[in-house]
Coordinates of C-alpha atoms in Angstrom, one line a residue:
M131 CA 27.0 -20.7 -6.5
R132 CA 28.1 -18.7 -3.4
Y133 CA 25.9 -17.8 -0.4
V134 CA 25.7 -15.0 2.2
S135 CA 23.9 -15.2 5.6
M136 CA 23.6 -11.6 6.7
T137 CA 23.8 -10.9 10.5
S138 CA 22.0 -7.5 10.6
H139 CA 18.3 -7.3 11.5
N140 CA 18.0 -3.8 10.0
I141 CA 16.2 -4.0 6.7
G142 CA 18.0 -0.8 5.4
M143 CA 21.4 -2.3 6.2
N144 CA 20.5 -5.6 4.5
L145 CA 19.3 -3.9 1.4
A146 CA 22.5 -1.8 1.3
T147 CA 24.5 -5.0 1.6
E148 CA 22.5 -6.6 -1.2
Q149 CA 23.1 -3.5 -3.4
Y150 CA 26.8 -3.5 -2.6
L151 CA 27.3 -7.2 -3.3
M152 CA 25.5 -6.8 -6.7
N153 CA 27.2 -3.6 -7.9
D154 CA 30.6 -3.5 -6.3
K155 CA 31.8 -7.1 -5.9
D156 CA 32.9 -9.3 -8.7
F157 CA 31.9 -12.9 -8.4
G158 CA 32.4 -13.6 -12.1
N159 CA 29.6 -15.6 -13.6
E160 CA 29.0 -17.4 -10.3
P161 CA 25.5 -16.9 -9.0
L162 CA 25.1 -15.5 -5.5
V163 CA 22.3 -16.3 -3.0
L164 CA 21.6 -14.1 0.0
F165 CA 19.5 -14.7 3.1
Y166 CA 18.5 -12.1 5.7
Y167 CA 15.7 -11.4 8.2
E168 CA 14.8 -8.2 10.1
E169 CA 12.9 -6.5 12.8
P170 CA 9.4 -5.1 12.0
C171 CA 9.6 -3.0 8.8
I172 CA 7.8 -2.0 5.7
I173 CA 9.6 -1.9 2.3
V174 CA 7.9 0.0 -0.5
G175 CA 8.6 -0.7 -4.2
R176 CA 10.9 1.7 -6.1
N177 CA 8.0 3.4 -7.9
Q178 CA 5.5 3.6 -5.1
N179 CA 4.2 6.7 -3.3
T180 CA 5.3 5.8 0.3
A181 CA 2.8 8.2 2.0
E182 CA -0.1 6.5 0.3
E183 CA 1.1 2.9 0.9
I184 CA 1.4 3.0 4.7
N185 CA -0.7 3.8 7.7
Q186 CA 1.7 6.4 9.1
D187 CA 0.0 6.7 12.6
Y188 CA 0.1 3.0 13.1
V189 CA 3.7 2.7 11.8
K190 CA 4.9 5.4 14.1
K191 CA 3.1 4.1 17.2
H192 CA 4.5 0.6 16.7
N193 CA 8.1 1.7 15.8
I194 CA 8.0 0.0 12.4
R195 CA 11.0 1.0 10.2
V196 CA 10.0 2.2 6.7
T197 CA 12.4 2.1 3.7
R198 CA 12.3 1.9 -0.1
R199 CA 14.0 -0.8 -2.2
L200 CA 15.6 -0.5 -5.7
S201 CA 13.2 -3.0 -7.3
G202 CA 9.7 -2.4 -8.4
G203 CA 6.6 -4.2 -7.0
G204 CA 4.4 -3.5 -4.0
A205 CA 4.9 -2.7 -0.4
V206 CA 5.5 -5.6 2.1
Y207 CA 5.5 -5.9 5.8
Q208 CA 8.2 -8.0 7.4
D209 CA 9.2 -9.0 11.0
L210 CA 11.6 -11.6 12.5
G211 CA 9.2 -14.4 11.4
N212 CA 10.0 -13.7 7.8
L213 CA 13.0 -14.8 5.8
C214 CA 14.2 -12.9 2.7
F215 CA 16.2 -14.5 -0.1
S216 CA 17.9 -12.9 -3.1
F217 CA 19.6 -14.4 -6.2
V218 CA 22.2 -12.3 -8.0
V219 CA 23.1 -13.4 -11.5
P220 CA 24.4 -12.0 -14.8
S221 CA 21.6 -10.2 -16.6
D222 CA 21.9 -12.3 -19.7
S223 CA 21.3 -15.5 -17.8
E224 CA 17.6 -14.8 -17.1
E225 CA 14.9 -12.8 -18.8
F226 CA 13.8 -9.8 -16.8
G227 CA 10.4 -10.5 -15.1
D228 CA 10.9 -14.3 -15.2
F229 CA 10.3 -14.9 -11.5
K230 CA 9.5 -18.6 -12.0
S231 CA 13.1 -19.3 -13.0
F232 CA 14.5 -17.5 -9.9
T233 CA 12.0 -19.0 -7.4
K234 CA 12.0 -22.6 -8.7
P235 CA 15.1 -23.6 -6.6
I236 CA 13.4 -22.3 -3.4
V237 CA 10.1 -24.0 -4.3
D238 CA 11.9 -27.3 -4.9
V239 CA 13.4 -27.2 -1.5
L240 CA 10.1 -26.3 0.1
H241 CA 8.5 -29.3 -1.6
K242 CA 11.2 -31.5 0.1
I243 CA 10.4 -30.3 3.6
G244 CA 6.6 -30.7 3.3
A245 CA 5.1 -27.7 1.5
T246 CA 4.1 -29.9 -1.4
T247 CA 1.4 -27.5 -2.7
A248 CA 3.8 -24.5 -2.9
E249 CA 3.7 -23.0 -6.4
V250 CA 4.6 -19.9 -8.3
S251 CA 1.4 -18.0 -9.3
G252 CA 0.6 -14.8 -11.1
R253 CA 3.4 -12.5 -12.0
N254 CA 5.5 -12.7 -8.8
D255 CA 3.9 -14.6 -5.9
I256 CA 4.5 -18.0 -4.4
L257 CA 1.3 -19.6 -3.0
V258 CA 0.6 -22.6 -0.8
D259 CA -3.0 -24.0 -0.9
G260 CA -3.9 -20.9 -2.9
K261 CA -2.7 -18.4 -0.3
K262 CA 0.3 -16.1 -0.6
F263 CA 3.4 -16.5 1.6
S264 CA 6.0 -15.0 -0.7
G265 CA 6.2 -11.9 -2.9
N266 CA 9.1 -11.3 -5.3
A267 CA 10.7 -8.3 -7.0
M268 CA 13.5 -7.8 -9.5
Y269 CA 16.2 -5.2 -10.4
S270 CA 18.8 -5.0 -13.2
K271 CA 21.9 -2.8 -13.5
N272 CA 25.3 -2.9 -15.1
G273 CA 24.9 -6.4 -16.5
K274 CA 23.6 -8.0 -13.3
T275 CA 20.1 -8.8 -12.0
F276 CA 18.9 -9.6 -8.6
S277 CA 15.5 -11.2 -7.8
H278 CA 14.6 -11.1 -4.1
G279 CA 11.6 -12.4 -2.2
T280 CA 10.0 -13.0 1.1
L281 CA 9.2 -16.3 2.9
M282 CA 6.6 -15.7 5.6
L283 CA 7.4 -18.5 8.0
N284 CA 5.8 -17.1 11.2
V285 CA 4.9 -13.5 10.6
D286 CA 2.5 -11.6 12.9
L287 CA -0.3 -11.4 10.3
S288 CA -2.5 -9.2 12.5
V289 CA -0.1 -6.3 11.7
V290 CA -0.2 -6.6 7.9
A291 CA -3.7 -5.1 7.3
D292 CA -3.2 -2.4 9.8
A293 CA 0.2 -1.2 8.7
L294 CA -0.4 -1.2 5.0
H295 CA -2.9 0.6 2.8
V296 CA -3.8 -1.8 0.0
A297 CA -5.9 -0.2 -2.8
K298 CA -9.4 -1.6 -3.2
D299 CA -8.9 -2.2 -7.0
K300 CA -5.9 -4.4 -6.3
I301 CA -7.8 -6.5 -3.8
A302 CA -10.9 -6.7 -6.1
S303 CA -8.7 -7.8 -9.1
K304 CA -7.7 -10.9 -7.2
G305 CA -11.3 -11.8 -6.3
I306 CA -10.8 -11.6 -2.5
K307 CA -12.3 -9.6 0.3
S308 CA -9.3 -8.6 2.4
V309 CA -5.6 -8.8 2.8
R310 CA -6.0 -11.2 5.7
S311 CA -7.8 -13.7 3.5
R312 CA -5.1 -13.6 0.9
V313 CA -1.9 -14.3 2.9
T314 CA -0.7 -17.1 5.2
N315 CA 2.4 -18.3 7.1
L316 CA 4.3 -21.2 5.6
R317 CA 5.1 -23.1 8.8
P318 CA 1.8 -24.9 9.2
Y319 CA 2.3 -26.4 5.8
L320 CA 5.7 -27.9 6.4
A321 CA 6.3 -31.5 7.5
K322 CA 5.7 -32.4 11.1
E323 CA 9.3 -32.2 12.2
Y324 CA 9.4 -28.6 10.8
Q325 CA 6.3 -27.3 12.6
N326 CA 8.2 -25.4 15.2
I327 CA 11.2 -24.4 13.1
D328 CA 12.7 -21.0 13.7
V329 CA 13.9 -18.6 11.0
P330 CA 17.7 -19.2 11.4
T331 CA 17.2 -23.0 11.2
F332 CA 14.8 -22.6 8.3
R333 CA 17.5 -20.5 6.5
D334 CA 20.2 -23.0 7.1
D335 CA 18.0 -25.9 5.9
L336 CA 17.2 -23.9 2.7
I337 CA 20.9 -23.4 2.1
K338 CA 21.6 -27.1 2.6
G339 CA 18.7 -27.9 0.2
L340 CA 19.9 -25.5 -2.5
F341 CA 23.5 -27.0 -2.3
N342 CA 22.3 -30.5 -1.8
V343 CA 24.4 -31.1 1.3
D344 CA 23.7 -32.5 4.8
S345 CA 25.9 -29.9 6.6
L346 CA 27.0 -26.3 6.1
D347 CA 30.5 -27.5 7.0
E348 CA 30.5 -29.2 3.6
I349 CA 30.2 -25.8 1.8
K350 CA 32.4 -23.6 4.0
D351 CA 34.3 -22.5 0.9
K352 CA 31.0 -21.4 -0.7
Q353 CA 30.1 -18.8 2.0
Y354 CA 31.1 -15.2 1.5
V355 CA 31.5 -13.2 4.7
V356 CA 31.3 -9.4 4.5
T357 CA 34.7 -7.8 5.4
P358 CA 35.3 -4.6 7.4
E359 CA 36.3 -2.9 4.2
D360 CA 33.1 -4.1 2.6
Q361 CA 31.1 -2.8 5.6
K362 CA 32.5 0.8 5.3
K363 CA 31.2 1.0 1.7
I364 CA 27.9 -0.6 2.7
D365 CA 27.5 2.0 5.5
K366 CA 27.8 4.8 2.9
I367 CA 25.1 3.1 0.7
Y368 CA 22.9 2.8 3.7
E369 CA 23.1 6.5 4.5
Q370 CA 22.7 7.5 0.9
Y371 CA 19.6 5.5 0.3
Y372 CA 17.9 3.4 3.0
N373 CA 18.3 5.9 5.9
N374 CA 17.6 8.9 3.7
W375 CA 14.2 10.6 4.0
D376 CA 14.2 11.9 0.4
W377 CA 14.8 8.4 -0.9
V378 CA 12.3 6.7 1.3
Y379 CA 9.4 9.3 1.1
G380 CA 10.4 11.7 -1.7
K381 CA 8.8 14.9 -2.6
N382 CA 5.7 14.5 -4.6
P383 CA 5.0 17.0 -7.4
E384 CA 2.0 19.1 -7.5
F385 CA -0.5 17.7 -10.0
T386 CA -3.8 18.6 -11.7
L387 CA -4.7 15.2 -13.0
K388 CA -4.5 11.7 -11.5
R389 CA -4.9 8.6 -13.7
R390 CA -4.8 5.2 -12.0
K391 CA -5.6 1.7 -13.1
H392 CA -4.8 -1.9 -12.0
F393 CA -3.6 -4.2 -14.8
D394 CA -2.6 -7.9 -14.6
M395 CA 1.0 -6.9 -14.6
G396 CA 0.7 -4.2 -12.0
T397 CA -0.9 -0.9 -11.1
I398 CA 0.0 2.4 -12.7
D399 CA -0.8 5.6 -10.8
A400 CA 0.1 8.6 -12.9
R401 CA 0.1 12.2 -11.6
L402 CA 0.2 14.9 -14.2
D403 CA 0.5 18.7 -14.1
V404 CA -1.1 20.0 -17.3
K405 CA -1.1 23.7 -18.1
D406 CA -2.4 25.3 -21.3
G407 CA -2.8 21.9 -22.8
V408 CA 0.8 20.9 -22.3
I409 CA 2.2 18.3 -19.8
K410 CA 4.5 20.4 -17.5
N411 CA 5.3 17.5 -15.1
I412 CA 4.4 13.9 -14.8
K413 CA 5.3 11.2 -12.3
F414 CA 4.5 7.5 -12.3
F415 CA 3.8 5.6 -9.2
G416 CA 2.8 1.9 -8.9
D417 CA 3.9 -1.6 -8.2
F418 CA 4.9 -2.4 -11.8
F419 CA 8.3 -3.7 -12.8
G420 CA 10.8 -2.6 -15.5
P421 CA 14.6 -2.8 -15.9
Q422 CA 14.9 0.9 -16.6
D423 CA 14.1 3.9 -14.3
V424 CA 10.6 5.1 -15.1
T425 CA 11.6 8.7 -14.5
K426 CA 13.3 8.5 -17.9
L427 CA 10.0 7.7 -19.5
A428 CA 8.3 10.6 -17.7
D429 CA 11.0 13.0 -18.9
Q430 CA 10.1 12.2 -22.5
L431 CA 6.5 13.1 -21.9
K432 CA 7.2 16.6 -20.4
G433 CA 6.5 19.4 -22.8
I434 CA 4.2 17.6 -25.2
K435 CA 0.6 18.3 -25.9
Y436 CA -1.9 16.6 -23.5
D437 CA -3.4 14.7 -26.4
H438 CA -4.0 11.0 -26.8
D439 CA -2.3 10.6 -30.1
E440 CA 0.7 12.7 -29.1
I441 CA 1.1 10.7 -25.9
E442 CA 0.8 7.4 -27.7
K443 CA 3.3 8.4 -30.3
T444 CA 5.8 9.6 -27.6
L445 CA 5.3 6.4 -25.6
E446 CA 5.9 4.2 -28.7
K447 CA 9.1 6.1 -29.6
A448 CA 10.3 5.7 -26.0
G449 CA 9.7 2.0 -25.8
T450 CA 7.5 1.5 -22.7
Q451 CA 8.4 -2.1 -22.1
Q452 CA 11.8 -1.2 -20.7
Y453 CA 10.1 1.0 -18.1
I454 CA 6.8 -0.7 -17.4
T455 CA 7.1 -4.4 -18.4
G456 CA 4.1 -6.4 -19.6
I457 CA 1.5 -3.5 -20.0
P458 CA 0.9 -2.6 -23.7
T459 CA 1.8 0.9 -24.8
T460 CA -1.7 1.5 -26.2
Q461 CA -3.2 0.7 -22.7
I462 CA -0.8 3.2 -21.0
A463 CA -1.8 5.9 -23.5
D464 CA -5.5 5.2 -23.0
L465 CA -4.9 5.5 -19.2
L466 CA -3.1 8.9 -19.5
A467 CA -5.5 10.5 -21.8

């Protein structure tokens, strides 16, 4: 395994670096683990409607950077008290959506430094004493998969509920009253000697735990450092995606119907433009996961009759699991019509 400790505190630049290292660098079959942390920001999932996920006035007033990631899942708030990690592996080494396999090495290290009740829960969360301190998302392309997640060490939790709009049906499905009651910072659950640990030290201790060494000097040959040539290509990706208004916010289509439902494996929010009984346009929003771009599924629904049987037949032919993993085709058809 190789590792990278990113030096930027710009979430867009860090996501661009992650994308570049996954798609443009060849590490063979050797897994890669990345660590990075950033100034206050919100990262929405690939399929989400940014305008409906954030409190725009609050975000603007507090200079919170907003961007979109390649992976699915829900919107998250991060600041310099949060550490991100990402594992990049060949796609055939792990099943898409198997977050437990990716997060287990991190959880094992957390157990060693005092967070003995840390556990993977639900589809993509890590909890401690039943409260969430980590959310994870996944993306696959060209034979590689990355699974990245957050570790809320000492995040300003007072900002989370004000900066994000969390749908009531999502909160209700978890049997809780508010965002604040659901999330926690990890630091209070660590062993006594780690109670005042800062993020850079926490990162280095995680790396040492993952490699089972006492000093980073022992694994100098395992660190990859981004080169100036790499950075030029990363800068281009940053401008193309993470600093691009169209990528972050996008232009939402006009619609005549809205169909939304929260399932165990994520929320689907479908917007349809139906004219003369035919689907003229459709777009899927939500925090679901899938290895393929959901716009390809939407394209196959355009032009068919707005009829339950026609929709279900089209969805079955398309194979919905590669676009929206874990939610049965019949339930998607029932939602749409």
